[in-house]
PDB file of C-alpha atoms in Angstrom:
ATOM      1  CA  UNK H  99      15.617  -4.744   6.127  1.00 68.00           C
ATOM      2  CA  UNK H 100      14.146  -3.935   2.725  1.00 67.00           C
ATOM      3  CA  UNK H 101      14.873  -0.656   1.476  1.00 91.00           C
ATOM      4  CA  UNK H 102      12.535   0.995  -1.148  1.00 96.00           C
ATOM      5  CA  UNK H 103      13.952   4.280  -2.376  1.00 96.00           C
ATOM      6  CA  UNK H 104      11.974   7.292  -4.028  1.00 96.00           C
ATOM      7  CA  UNK H 105      14.599   9.570  -5.038  1.00 89.00           C
ATOM      8  CA  UNK H 106      12.335  12.601  -5.277  1.00 90.00           C
ATOM      9  CA  UNK H 107      10.196  13.392  -2.093  1.00 93.00           C
ATOM     10  CA  UNK H 108       8.447  16.673  -3.122  1.00 96.00           C
ATOM     11  CA  UNK H 109       8.068  17.990  -6.775  1.00 96.00           C
ATOM     12  CA  UNK H 110       6.296  20.962  -8.123  1.00 97.00           C
ATOM     13  CA  UNK H 111       5.791  20.553 -12.017  1.00 97.00           C
ATOM     14  CA  UNK H 112       3.868  22.692 -14.624  1.00 97.00           C
ATOM     15  CA  UNK H 113       0.856  21.323 -16.341  1.00 98.00           C
ATOM     16  CA  UNK H 114       2.147  19.638 -19.607  1.00 97.00           C
ATOM     17  CA  UNK H 115       5.711  18.801 -18.372  1.00 97.00           C
ATOM     18  CA  UNK H 116       6.949  15.241 -18.601  1.00 97.00           C
ATOM     19  CA  UNK H 117       7.626  14.009 -15.116  1.00 97.00           C
ATOM     20  CA  UNK H 118       9.839  10.912 -13.998  1.00 97.00           C
ATOM     21  CA  UNK H 119       9.403   9.312 -10.487  1.00 97.00           C
ATOM     22  CA  UNK H 120      12.385   6.891  -9.595  1.00 97.00           C
ATOM     23  CA  UNK H 121      12.251   4.139  -7.440  1.00 97.00           C
ATOM     24  CA  UNK H 122      15.122   1.773  -6.431  1.00 97.00           C
ATOM     25  CA  UNK H 123      14.680  -1.421  -4.141  1.00 96.00           C
ATOM     26  CA  UNK H 124      17.692  -3.106  -2.725  1.00 94.00           C
ATOM     27  CA  UNK H 125      16.102  -6.835  -1.855  1.00 91.00           C
ATOM     28  CA  UNK H 126      16.244  -8.201  -5.345  1.00 93.00           C
ATOM     29  CA  UNK H 127      12.579  -8.303  -5.298  1.00 94.00           C
ATOM     30  CA  UNK H 128      11.081  -9.538  -8.565  1.00 94.00           C
ATOM     31  CA  UNK H 129       7.741  -7.506  -8.296  1.00 94.00           C
ATOM     32  CA  UNK H 130       7.411  -3.635  -8.156  1.00 96.00           C
ATOM     33  CA  UNK H 131       4.424  -1.477  -7.836  1.00 96.00           C
ATOM     34  CA  UNK H 132       3.575   2.355  -8.284  1.00 97.00           C
ATOM     35  CA  UNK H 133       0.322   3.269  -6.279  1.00 97.00           C
ATOM     36  CA  UNK H 134      -1.119   6.748  -5.874  1.00 97.00           C
ATOM     37  CA  UNK H 135      -3.021   7.795  -2.699  1.00 96.00           C
ATOM     38  CA  UNK H 136      -5.548  10.590  -2.406  1.00 94.00           C
ATOM     39  CA  UNK H 137      -7.929  11.567   0.091  1.00 90.00           C
ATOM     40  CA  UNK H 138     -11.117   9.677   0.358  1.00 87.00           C
ATOM     41  CA  UNK H 139      -9.922   7.384  -2.519  1.00 89.00           C
ATOM     42  CA  UNK H 140      -7.340   5.181  -0.742  1.00 90.00           C
ATOM     43  CA  UNK H 141      -4.650   3.413  -2.537  1.00 93.00           C
ATOM     44  CA  UNK H 142      -5.099   2.893  -6.082  1.00 94.00           C
ATOM     45  CA  UNK H 143      -2.568   0.787  -8.332  1.00 94.00           C
ATOM     46  CA  UNK H 144      -1.215   2.412 -11.308  1.00 97.00           C
ATOM     47  CA  UNK H 145       1.222  -0.138 -12.900  1.00 97.00           C
ATOM     48  CA  UNK H 146       3.062  -3.112 -11.711  1.00 95.00           C
ATOM     49  CA  UNK H 147       5.934  -5.295 -13.008  1.00 96.00           C
ATOM     50  CA  UNK H 148       6.570  -8.793 -12.185  1.00 93.00           C
ATOM     51  CA  UNK H 149      10.163  -8.978 -14.117  1.00 92.00           C
ATOM     52  CA  UNK H 150      12.513  -6.857 -15.979  1.00 93.00           C
ATOM     53  CA  UNK H 151      10.891  -5.161 -19.066  1.00 90.00           C
ATOM     54  CA  UNK H 152       7.658  -6.643 -18.239  1.00 92.00           C
ATOM     55  CA  UNK H 153       4.638  -4.580 -16.997  1.00 94.00           C
ATOM     56  CA  UNK H 154       1.079  -4.755 -16.211  1.00 95.00           C
ATOM     57  CA  UNK H 155      -1.598  -2.183 -15.960  1.00 95.00           C
ATOM     58  CA  UNK H 156      -3.327  -1.611 -12.560  1.00 93.00           C
ATOM     59  CA  UNK H 157      -6.601   0.148 -11.945  1.00 91.00           C
ATOM     60  CA  UNK H 158      -5.663   3.626 -13.189  1.00 95.00           C
ATOM     61  CA  UNK H 159      -3.036   3.612 -15.815  1.00 96.00           C
ATOM     62  CA  UNK H 160      -4.487   6.538 -17.941  1.00 96.00           C
ATOM     63  CA  UNK H 161      -1.906   9.211 -18.233  1.00 96.00           C
ATOM     64  CA  UNK H 162       0.878   6.961 -17.060  1.00 98.00           C
ATOM     65  CA  UNK H 163       3.788   4.870 -18.369  1.00 97.00           C
ATOM     66  CA  UNK H 164       6.337   2.795 -16.557  1.00 97.00           C
ATOM     67  CA  UNK H 165       9.835   1.442 -17.409  1.00 97.00           C
ATOM     68  CA  UNK H 166      11.700  -1.255 -15.752  1.00 97.00           C
ATOM     69  CA  UNK H 167      15.130  -1.990 -17.456  1.00 96.00           C
ATOM     70  CA  UNK H 168      16.897  -3.167 -14.418  1.00 96.00           C
ATOM     71  CA  UNK H 169      15.354  -5.435 -11.768  1.00 96.00           C
ATOM     72  CA  UNK H 170      16.051  -2.890  -8.885  1.00 96.00           C
ATOM     73  CA  UNK H 171      14.674  -0.004 -10.716  1.00 97.00           C
ATOM     74  CA  UNK H 172      10.974   0.926 -11.600  1.00 97.00           C
ATOM     75  CA  UNK H 173      10.278   4.275 -12.861  1.00 97.00           C
ATOM     76  CA  UNK H 174       6.806   6.126 -13.180  1.00 98.00           C
ATOM     77  CA  UNK H 175       6.507   8.726 -16.144  1.00 98.00           C
ATOM     78  CA  UNK H 176       3.691  11.270 -16.550  1.00 97.00           C
ATOM     79  CA  UNK H 177       3.941  11.993 -20.264  1.00 94.00           C
ATOM     80  CA  UNK H 178       2.046  15.456 -19.933  1.00 97.00           C
ATOM     81  CA  UNK H 179       1.207  16.262 -16.315  1.00 97.00           C
ATOM     82  CA  UNK H 180      -2.045  17.576 -15.444  1.00 97.00           C
ATOM     83  CA  UNK H 181      -3.426  18.998 -12.138  1.00 97.00           C
ATOM     84  CA  UNK H 182      -5.602  16.054 -11.343  1.00 97.00           C
ATOM     85  CA  UNK H 183      -2.408  14.145 -11.117  1.00 98.00           C
ATOM     86  CA  UNK H 184      -1.287  15.954  -8.006  1.00 98.00           C
ATOM     87  CA  UNK H 185      -1.008  13.389  -5.488  1.00 97.00           C
ATOM     88  CA  UNK H 186       1.211  11.217  -3.177  1.00 97.00           C
ATOM     89  CA  UNK H 187       3.049   8.469  -5.275  1.00 98.00           C
ATOM     90  CA  UNK H 188       4.090   5.319  -3.674  1.00 97.00           C
ATOM     91  CA  UNK H 189       6.530   2.825  -5.011  1.00 97.00           C
ATOM     92  CA  UNK H 190       6.430  -0.728  -3.492  1.00 96.00           C
ATOM     93  CA  UNK H 191       8.044  -4.033  -4.195  1.00 95.00           C
ATOM     94  CA  UNK H 192       7.495  -7.629  -3.017  1.00 92.00           C
ATOM     95  CA  UNK H 193       8.918 -11.024  -3.632  1.00 90.00           C
ATOM     96  CA  UNK H 194       7.324 -14.542  -3.260  1.00 84.00           C
ATOM     97  CA  UNK H 195      10.278 -15.611  -1.038  1.00 84.00           C
ATOM     98  CA  UNK H 196       9.514 -12.895   1.606  1.00 79.00           C
ATOM     99  CA  UNK H 197       5.819 -14.016   1.804  1.00 77.00           C
ATOM    100  CA  UNK H 198       4.693 -11.427  -0.960  1.00 80.00           C
ATOM    101  CA  UNK H 199       4.644  -8.698   1.745  1.00 86.00           C
ATOM    102  CA  UNK H 200       4.642  -5.397  -0.074  1.00 89.00           C
ATOM    103  CA  UNK H 201       7.074  -2.886   1.214  1.00 93.00           C
ATOM    104  CA  UNK H 202       6.616   0.755   0.448  1.00 95.00           C
ATOM    105  CA  UNK H 203       9.002   3.547  -0.368  1.00 96.00           C
ATOM    106  CA  UNK H 204       8.566   6.842   1.572  1.00 95.00           C
ATOM    107  CA  UNK H 205       6.516   8.439  -1.092  1.00 96.00           C
ATOM    108  CA  UNK H 206       6.707  11.159  -3.490  1.00 97.00           C
ATOM    109  CA  UNK H 207       4.383  14.278  -3.238  1.00 96.00           C
ATOM    110  CA  UNK H 208       3.865  15.772  -6.721  1.00 97.00           C
ATOM    111  CA  UNK H 209       2.115  18.951  -7.247  1.00 98.00           C
ATOM    112  CA  UNK H 210       1.062  19.922 -10.741  1.00 98.00           C
ATOM    113  CA  UNK H 211       0.501  23.773 -11.215  1.00 97.00           C
TER     114      UNK H 211
ATOM    115  CA  UNK B 207     -12.777  -4.216  -9.280  1.00 57.00           C
ATOM    116  CA  UNK B 208     -11.973  -6.405  -6.221  1.00 70.00           C
ATOM    117  CA  UNK B 209     -13.536  -4.454  -3.155  1.00 88.00           C
ATOM    118  CA  UNK B 210     -11.875  -4.250   0.246  1.00 94.00           C
ATOM    119  CA  UNK B 211     -14.459  -2.302   2.818  1.00 95.00           C
ATOM    120  CA  UNK B 212     -13.250  -0.879   5.940  1.00 95.00           C
ATOM    121  CA  UNK B 213     -15.445   1.618   8.241  1.00 90.00           C
ATOM    122  CA  UNK B 214     -13.519   5.134   7.825  1.00 87.00           C
ATOM    123  CA  UNK B 215     -13.934   5.905  11.456  1.00 87.00           C
ATOM    124  CA  UNK B 216     -12.816   7.753  13.274  1.00 93.00           C
ATOM    125  CA  UNK B 217     -12.684   5.078  15.965  1.00 96.00           C
ATOM    126  CA  UNK B 218     -11.901   6.546  19.396  1.00 97.00           C
ATOM    127  CA  UNK B 219     -10.557   4.359  22.194  1.00 97.00           C
ATOM    128  CA  UNK B 220      -9.255   5.405  25.642  1.00 97.00           C
ATOM    129  CA  UNK B 221      -5.644   4.643  26.411  1.00 97.00           C
ATOM    130  CA  UNK B 222      -5.321   0.903  27.474  1.00 97.00           C
ATOM    131  CA  UNK B 223      -8.569  -0.396  26.018  1.00 97.00           C
ATOM    132  CA  UNK B 224      -8.886  -2.873  23.039  1.00 97.00           C
ATOM    133  CA  UNK B 225      -9.366  -1.447  19.539  1.00 97.00           C
ATOM    134  CA  UNK B 226     -10.995  -3.531  17.069  1.00 97.00           C
ATOM    135  CA  UNK B 227     -10.669  -2.652  13.131  1.00 97.00           C
ATOM    136  CA  UNK B 228     -12.809  -4.776  10.736  1.00 96.00           C
ATOM    137  CA  UNK B 229     -12.502  -5.394   6.988  1.00 96.00           C
ATOM    138  CA  UNK B 230     -14.532  -7.463   4.591  1.00 96.00           C
ATOM    139  CA  UNK B 231     -13.437  -8.286   1.043  1.00 95.00           C
ATOM    140  CA  UNK B 232     -15.179  -9.506  -2.114  1.00 92.00           C
ATOM    141  CA  UNK B 233     -12.891 -11.819  -3.634  1.00 88.00           C
ATOM    142  CA  UNK B 234     -12.857 -15.421  -2.509  1.00 87.00           C
ATOM    143  CA  UNK B 235      -9.988 -16.326  -4.296  1.00 85.00           C
ATOM    144  CA  UNK B 236      -7.754 -14.028  -2.079  1.00 87.00           C
ATOM    145  CA  UNK B 237      -5.089 -15.903  -0.180  1.00 86.00           C
ATOM    146  CA  UNK B 238      -3.030 -13.344   1.549  1.00 90.00           C
ATOM    147  CA  UNK B 239      -4.223 -10.664   3.690  1.00 94.00           C
ATOM    148  CA  UNK B 240      -2.358  -7.793   5.433  1.00 95.00           C
ATOM    149  CA  UNK B 241      -2.925  -4.761   7.896  1.00 97.00           C
ATOM    150  CA  UNK B 242      -0.766  -1.837   7.495  1.00 97.00           C
ATOM    151  CA  UNK B 243      -0.372   1.301   9.687  1.00 97.00           C
ATOM    152  CA  UNK B 244      -0.122   4.618   8.160  1.00 97.00           C
ATOM    153  CA  UNK B 245       0.883   7.805  10.057  1.00 96.00           C
ATOM    154  CA  UNK B 246      -0.159  11.015   8.590  1.00 93.00           C
ATOM    155  CA  UNK B 247       2.178  12.288   5.629  1.00 91.00           C
ATOM    156  CA  UNK B 248       3.818   8.770   5.979  1.00 93.00           C
ATOM    157  CA  UNK B 249       3.930   5.661   3.870  1.00 94.00           C
ATOM    158  CA  UNK B 250       2.092   2.467   5.013  1.00 96.00           C
ATOM    159  CA  UNK B 251       4.197   0.261   7.123  1.00 95.00           C
ATOM    160  CA  UNK B 252       3.235  -3.565   7.544  1.00 94.00           C
ATOM    161  CA  UNK B 253       1.866  -4.623  11.055  1.00 95.00           C
ATOM    162  CA  UNK B 254       0.915  -8.193  10.308  1.00 94.00           C
ATOM    163  CA  UNK B 255       0.112 -10.568   7.633  1.00 93.00           C
ATOM    164  CA  UNK B 256      -2.311 -13.516   7.808  1.00 94.00           C
ATOM    165  CA  UNK B 257      -2.878 -16.467   5.566  1.00 92.00           C
ATOM    166  CA  UNK B 258      -5.017 -19.256   7.378  1.00 92.00           C
ATOM    167  CA  UNK B 259      -8.284 -18.877   9.016  1.00 94.00           C
ATOM    168  CA  UNK B 260      -8.172 -18.202  12.765  1.00 95.00           C
ATOM    169  CA  UNK B 261      -6.090 -15.769  14.899  1.00 96.00           C
ATOM    170  CA  UNK B 262      -2.242 -14.843  14.673  1.00 96.00           C
ATOM    171  CA  UNK B 263      -0.783 -12.915  17.469  1.00 97.00           C
ATOM    172  CA  UNK B 264       2.186 -10.664  17.386  1.00 95.00           C
ATOM    173  CA  UNK B 265       2.665  -8.537  20.691  1.00 96.00           C
ATOM    174  CA  UNK B 266      -0.136  -6.347  21.306  1.00 97.00           C
ATOM    175  CA  UNK B 267      -1.592  -7.171  17.840  1.00 97.00           C
ATOM    176  CA  UNK B 268      -3.929  -9.981  16.806  1.00 98.00           C
ATOM    177  CA  UNK B 269      -5.224 -10.744  13.121  1.00 97.00           C
ATOM    178  CA  UNK B 270      -8.196 -12.922  12.739  1.00 97.00           C
ATOM    179  CA  UNK B 271      -9.295 -14.301   9.469  1.00 96.00           C
ATOM    180  CA  UNK B 272     -12.463 -16.021   8.393  1.00 95.00           C
ATOM    181  CA  UNK B 273     -12.480 -16.824   4.754  1.00 93.00           C
ATOM    182  CA  UNK B 274     -15.999 -18.273   4.736  1.00 93.00           C
ATOM    183  CA  UNK B 275     -17.361 -15.016   5.842  1.00 94.00           C
ATOM    184  CA  UNK B 276     -14.623 -13.122   4.034  1.00 94.00           C
ATOM    185  CA  UNK B 277     -13.903 -11.078   7.066  1.00 95.00           C
ATOM    186  CA  UNK B 278     -10.553 -10.185   8.594  1.00 97.00           C
ATOM    187  CA  UNK B 279      -9.925  -8.141  11.839  1.00 97.00           C
ATOM    188  CA  UNK B 280      -7.044  -6.664  13.814  1.00 98.00           C
ATOM    189  CA  UNK B 281      -7.248  -6.130  17.531  1.00 98.00           C
ATOM    190  CA  UNK B 282      -4.779  -3.891  19.226  1.00 98.00           C
ATOM    191  CA  UNK B 283      -4.577  -4.786  23.042  1.00 98.00           C
ATOM    192  CA  UNK B 284      -3.555  -2.059  25.594  1.00 98.00           C
ATOM    193  CA  UNK B 285      -4.012   0.679  23.072  1.00 97.00           C
ATOM    194  CA  UNK B 286      -1.515   3.538  23.350  1.00 97.00           C
ATOM    195  CA  UNK B 287      -1.702   7.164  22.059  1.00 96.00           C
ATOM    196  CA  UNK B 288       1.233   6.109  19.649  1.00 96.00           C
ATOM    197  CA  UNK B 289      -1.313   3.854  17.870  1.00 97.00           C
ATOM    198  CA  UNK B 290      -3.252   6.831  16.629  1.00 97.00           C
ATOM    199  CA  UNK B 291      -2.930   6.245  12.958  1.00 97.00           C
ATOM    200  CA  UNK B 292      -4.930   5.070   9.874  1.00 97.00           C
ATOM    201  CA  UNK B 293      -4.997   1.287   9.622  1.00 97.00           C
ATOM    202  CA  UNK B 294      -5.194  -0.293   6.017  1.00 97.00           C
ATOM    203  CA  UNK B 295      -6.533  -3.496   5.352  1.00 96.00           C
ATOM    204  CA  UNK B 296      -5.131  -5.246   2.120  1.00 95.00           C
ATOM    205  CA  UNK B 297      -6.015  -8.282   0.046  1.00 93.00           C
ATOM    206  CA  UNK B 298      -4.002 -10.024  -2.280  1.00 87.00           C
ATOM    207  CA  UNK B 299      -5.753 -11.873  -5.007  1.00 79.00           C
ATOM    208  CA  UNK B 300      -3.071 -11.601  -7.481  1.00 77.00           C
ATOM    209  CA  UNK B 301       0.299  -9.867  -7.950  1.00 76.00           C
ATOM    210  CA  UNK B 302      -0.675  -6.668  -6.430  1.00 83.00           C
ATOM    211  CA  UNK B 303      -2.474  -5.669  -3.074  1.00 87.00           C
ATOM    212  CA  UNK B 304      -5.992  -4.287  -3.078  1.00 91.00           C
ATOM    213  CA  UNK B 305      -6.459  -1.686  -0.169  1.00 94.00           C
ATOM    214  CA  UNK B 306      -9.257  -0.675   1.803  1.00 94.00           C
ATOM    215  CA  UNK B 307      -9.462   2.998   2.204  1.00 94.00           C
ATOM    216  CA  UNK B 308      -8.682   2.603   5.824  1.00 95.00           C
ATOM    217  CA  UNK B 309      -9.824   3.288   9.190  1.00 96.00           C
ATOM    218  CA  UNK B 310      -8.701   6.038  11.239  1.00 96.00           C
ATOM    219  CA  UNK B 311      -7.912   5.218  14.959  1.00 97.00           C
ATOM    220  CA  UNK B 312      -7.638   7.840  17.809  1.00 97.00           C
ATOM    221  CA  UNK B 313      -6.331   6.571  21.375  1.00 97.00           C
ATOM    222  CA  UNK B 314      -7.012   9.440  23.854  1.00 96.00           C
ATOM    223  CA  UNK B 315      -4.955   9.409  27.069  1.00 92.00           C
TER     224      UNK B 315
END
Protein backbone atom coordinates (compact mmCIF):
# COMPACT_ATOMS: atom_id res chain seq x y z
CA UNK A 1 0.00 0.00 0.00
CA UNK A 2 1.06 3.54 -0.72
CA UNK A 3 1.92 5.46 2.39
CA UNK A 4 2.00 9.24 2.41
CA UNK A 5 2.83 10.55 5.86
CA UNK A 6 2.29 14.08 7.07
CA UNK A 7 4.19 14.47 10.31
CA UNK A 8 2.09 17.24 11.83
CA UNK A 9 -1.64 16.58 12.03
CA UNK A 10 -2.73 19.61 14.04
CA UNK A 11 -0.83 22.86 14.42
CA UNK A 12 -1.60 26.25 15.91
CA UNK A 13 0.75 29.05 14.88
CA UNK A 14 0.87 32.78 15.39
CA UNK A 15 0.60 35.35 12.63
CA UNK A 16 4.02 36.05 11.14
CA UNK A 17 5.58 32.76 12.18
CA UNK A 18 7.43 30.61 9.67
CA UNK A 19 5.68 27.26 9.34
CA UNK A 20 7.03 23.98 7.95
CA UNK A 21 4.74 21.15 6.87
CA UNK A 22 6.57 17.93 6.13
CA UNK A 23 5.49 15.07 3.91
CA UNK A 24 7.14 11.72 3.20
CA UNK A 25 6.06 8.99 0.78
CA UNK A 26 7.41 5.46 0.70
CA UNK A 27 6.55 4.36 -2.84
CA UNK A 28 9.36 5.98 -4.82
CA UNK A 29 6.84 8.23 -6.57
CA UNK A 30 8.34 10.91 -8.77
CA UNK A 31 5.45 13.36 -8.39
CA UNK A 32 4.46 15.07 -5.16
CA UNK A 33 1.83 17.71 -4.48
CA UNK A 34 0.55 20.11 -1.88
CA UNK A 35 -3.14 21.02 -1.87
CA UNK A 36 -5.22 23.01 0.57
CA UNK A 37 -8.89 22.36 1.18
CA UNK A 38 -11.37 24.95 2.38
CA UNK A 39 -15.15 24.73 2.77
CA UNK A 40 -16.90 25.87 -0.38
CA UNK A 41 -13.63 26.17 -2.31
CA UNK A 42 -12.69 22.53 -2.65
CA UNK A 43 -9.17 21.27 -3.18
CA UNK A 44 -6.74 23.78 -4.64
CA UNK A 45 -3.22 23.03 -5.80
CA UNK A 46 -0.48 25.07 -4.17
CA UNK A 47 2.71 23.53 -5.62
CA UNK A 48 3.85 20.31 -7.14
CA UNK A 49 7.15 18.65 -7.90
CA UNK A 50 7.89 16.11 -10.63
CA UNK A 51 11.48 15.41 -9.61
CA UNK A 52 14.03 16.15 -6.93
CA UNK A 53 14.78 19.88 -6.70
CA UNK A 54 12.10 20.59 -9.31
CA UNK A 55 8.96 22.53 -8.45
CA UNK A 56 6.05 24.09 -10.27
CA UNK A 57 3.50 26.60 -9.06
CA UNK A 58 -0.07 25.49 -8.81
CA UNK A 59 -3.15 27.64 -8.70
CA UNK A 60 -2.50 29.43 -5.40
CA UNK A 61 1.27 29.62 -4.70
CA UNK A 62 1.28 33.09 -3.13
CA UNK A 63 2.57 33.06 0.43
CA UNK A 64 4.01 29.55 0.10
CA UNK A 65 7.25 27.94 -0.96
CA UNK A 66 8.34 24.31 -1.21
CA UNK A 67 11.44 22.22 -0.95
CA UNK A 68 12.25 18.82 -2.40
CA UNK A 69 15.81 17.81 -1.58
CA UNK A 70 15.09 14.06 -1.57
CA UNK A 71 12.70 12.08 -3.72
CA UNK A 72 10.61 10.87 -0.81
CA UNK A 73 10.22 14.18 1.00
CA UNK A 74 8.29 17.32 0.00
CA UNK A 75 8.03 20.25 2.38
CA UNK A 76 5.61 23.15 2.32
CA UNK A 77 6.80 26.39 3.87
CA UNK A 78 4.68 29.32 4.94
CA UNK A 79 7.20 32.13 5.08
CA UNK A 80 5.06 34.40 7.27
CA UNK A 81 1.84 32.77 8.34
CA UNK A 82 -1.38 34.75 8.04
CA UNK A 83 -4.88 34.02 9.28
CA UNK A 84 -6.14 33.39 5.74
CA UNK A 85 -3.79 30.42 5.59
CA UNK A 86 -5.82 28.61 8.22
CA UNK A 87 -6.83 25.47 6.37
CA UNK A 88 -6.39 21.75 5.92
CA UNK A 89 -3.26 20.96 3.94
CA UNK A 90 -3.03 17.75 1.99
CA UNK A 91 0.14 16.23 0.65
CA UNK A 92 -0.09 13.70 -2.17
CA UNK A 93 2.09 11.65 -4.47
CA UNK A 94 1.75 9.83 -7.77
CA UNK A 95 3.71 7.92 -10.35
CA UNK A 96 3.23 7.04 -14.00
CA UNK A 97 3.97 3.44 -13.08
CA UNK A 98 0.92 3.41 -10.79
CA UNK A 99 -1.43 4.88 -13.37
CA UNK A 100 -0.92 8.45 -12.22
CA UNK A 101 -3.36 7.90 -9.39
CA UNK A 102 -2.82 10.52 -6.70
CA UNK A 103 -2.60 9.18 -3.14
CA UNK A 104 -3.18 11.53 -0.24
CA UNK A 105 -1.73 11.80 3.22
CA UNK A 106 -4.01 12.19 6.23
CA UNK A 107 -3.87 15.96 6.16
CA UNK A 108 -2.49 18.70 8.38
CA UNK A 109 -4.92 21.04 10.08
CA UNK A 110 -3.28 24.43 10.49
CA UNK A 111 -4.79 27.25 12.52
CA UNK A 112 -3.10 30.66 12.38
CA UNK A 113 -4.09 32.99 15.20
CA UNK B 1 -8.36 27.61 -14.93
CA UNK B 2 -9.54 24.16 -15.97
CA UNK B 3 -13.04 23.70 -14.58
CA UNK B 4 -14.49 20.58 -13.02
CA UNK B 5 -18.12 20.99 -12.09
CA UNK B 6 -20.21 18.95 -9.70
CA UNK B 7 -23.57 19.50 -8.10
CA UNK B 8 -22.84 20.19 -4.43
CA UNK B 9 -25.94 18.35 -3.22
CA UNK B 10 -26.78 17.03 -0.75
CA UNK B 11 -28.02 14.07 -2.73
CA UNK B 12 -30.23 11.94 -0.51
CA UNK B 13 -31.06 8.34 -1.42
CA UNK B 14 -32.66 5.54 0.59
CA UNK B 15 -30.62 2.53 1.61
CA UNK B 16 -30.48 -0.04 -1.18
CA UNK B 17 -31.10 2.48 -3.97
CA UNK B 18 -28.77 3.56 -6.76
CA UNK B 19 -26.94 6.82 -6.22
CA UNK B 20 -25.91 8.70 -9.36
CA UNK B 21 -23.18 11.32 -9.16
CA UNK B 22 -22.27 13.51 -12.11
CA UNK B 23 -19.35 15.63 -13.18
CA UNK B 24 -18.48 17.78 -16.20
CA UNK B 25 -15.07 19.13 -17.15
CA UNK B 26 -13.83 21.81 -19.50
CA UNK B 27 -10.41 20.62 -20.67
CA UNK B 28 -10.88 18.45 -23.76
CA UNK B 29 -7.27 17.33 -23.51
CA UNK B 30 -7.87 15.49 -20.23
CA UNK B 31 -7.07 11.80 -20.43
CA UNK B 32 -7.45 10.49 -16.88
CA UNK B 33 -10.45 10.71 -14.60
CA UNK B 34 -10.87 9.75 -10.97
CA UNK B 35 -13.50 9.50 -8.29
CA UNK B 36 -12.51 10.00 -4.66
CA UNK B 37 -14.58 9.60 -1.52
CA UNK B 38 -14.00 11.87 1.46
CA UNK B 39 -15.49 11.38 4.89
CA UNK B 40 -15.82 14.42 7.11
CA UNK B 41 -12.47 15.36 8.64
CA UNK B 42 -10.58 12.77 6.60
CA UNK B 43 -8.46 12.91 3.46
CA UNK B 44 -9.78 11.80 0.05
CA UNK B 45 -9.46 8.13 -0.82
CA UNK B 46 -9.55 6.74 -4.34
CA UNK B 47 -12.63 4.83 -5.44
CA UNK B 48 -12.03 4.41 -9.15
CA UNK B 49 -10.10 5.65 -12.11
CA UNK B 50 -11.28 5.59 -15.72
CA UNK B 51 -9.36 6.40 -18.88
CA UNK B 52 -11.49 5.20 -21.81
CA UNK B 53 -15.00 6.00 -22.98
CA UNK B 54 -17.65 3.65 -21.62
CA UNK B 55 -18.28 1.97 -18.33
CA UNK B 56 -15.93 0.53 -15.73
CA UNK B 57 -17.29 -1.56 -12.90
CA UNK B 58 -15.73 -2.36 -9.53
CA UNK B 59 -18.02 -4.06 -7.06
CA UNK B 60 -20.97 -1.78 -6.31
CA UNK B 61 -19.35 1.12 -8.16
CA UNK B 62 -19.58 1.92 -11.88
CA UNK B 63 -17.77 4.83 -13.47
CA UNK B 64 -18.96 6.11 -16.83
CA UNK B 65 -16.97 8.33 -19.17
CA UNK B 66 -18.09 10.23 -22.26
CA UNK B 67 -15.24 12.34 -23.59
CA UNK B 68 -17.29 13.80 -26.44
CA UNK B 69 -19.74 15.24 -23.93
CA UNK B 70 -16.96 15.93 -21.38
CA UNK B 71 -18.94 14.06 -18.79
CA UNK B 72 -18.03 11.49 -16.16
CA UNK B 73 -20.36 9.86 -13.67
CA UNK B 74 -20.29 7.45 -10.75
CA UNK B 75 -23.09 5.03 -9.94
CA UNK B 76 -23.29 3.39 -6.54
CA UNK B 77 -25.56 0.36 -6.45
CA UNK B 78 -27.21 -0.96 -3.27
CA UNK B 79 -26.26 2.24 -1.41
CA UNK B 80 -25.38 1.80 2.25
CA UNK B 81 -25.38 4.35 5.09
CA UNK B 82 -21.59 3.92 5.17
CA UNK B 83 -21.50 5.42 1.64
CA UNK B 84 -22.57 8.76 3.10
CA UNK B 85 -19.67 11.05 2.29
CA UNK B 86 -18.54 13.72 -0.15
CA UNK B 87 -17.57 12.40 -3.58
CA UNK B 88 -14.90 14.28 -5.49
CA UNK B 89 -14.50 14.11 -9.24
CA UNK B 90 -10.96 14.73 -10.45
CA UNK B 91 -9.55 15.28 -13.91
CA UNK B 92 -5.92 15.04 -14.92
CA UNK B 93 -4.93 17.38 -17.76
CA UNK B 94 -1.23 17.44 -16.77
CA UNK B 95 0.85 16.41 -13.77
CA UNK B 96 -1.69 17.35 -11.13
CA UNK B 97 -5.37 16.66 -10.63
CA UNK B 98 -8.05 19.32 -10.89
CA UNK B 99 -10.85 18.60 -8.46
CA UNK B 100 -14.50 19.47 -8.43
CA UNK B 101 -15.89 20.83 -5.19
CA UNK B 102 -17.62 17.56 -4.47
CA UNK B 103 -21.13 16.19 -4.12
CA UNK B 104 -22.41 15.36 -0.65
CA UNK B 105 -24.23 12.01 -0.56
CA UNK B 106 -26.55 11.00 2.26
CA UNK B 107 -27.86 7.44 2.38
CA UNK B 108 -30.81 7.16 4.72
CA UNK B 109 -31.66 3.86 6.49
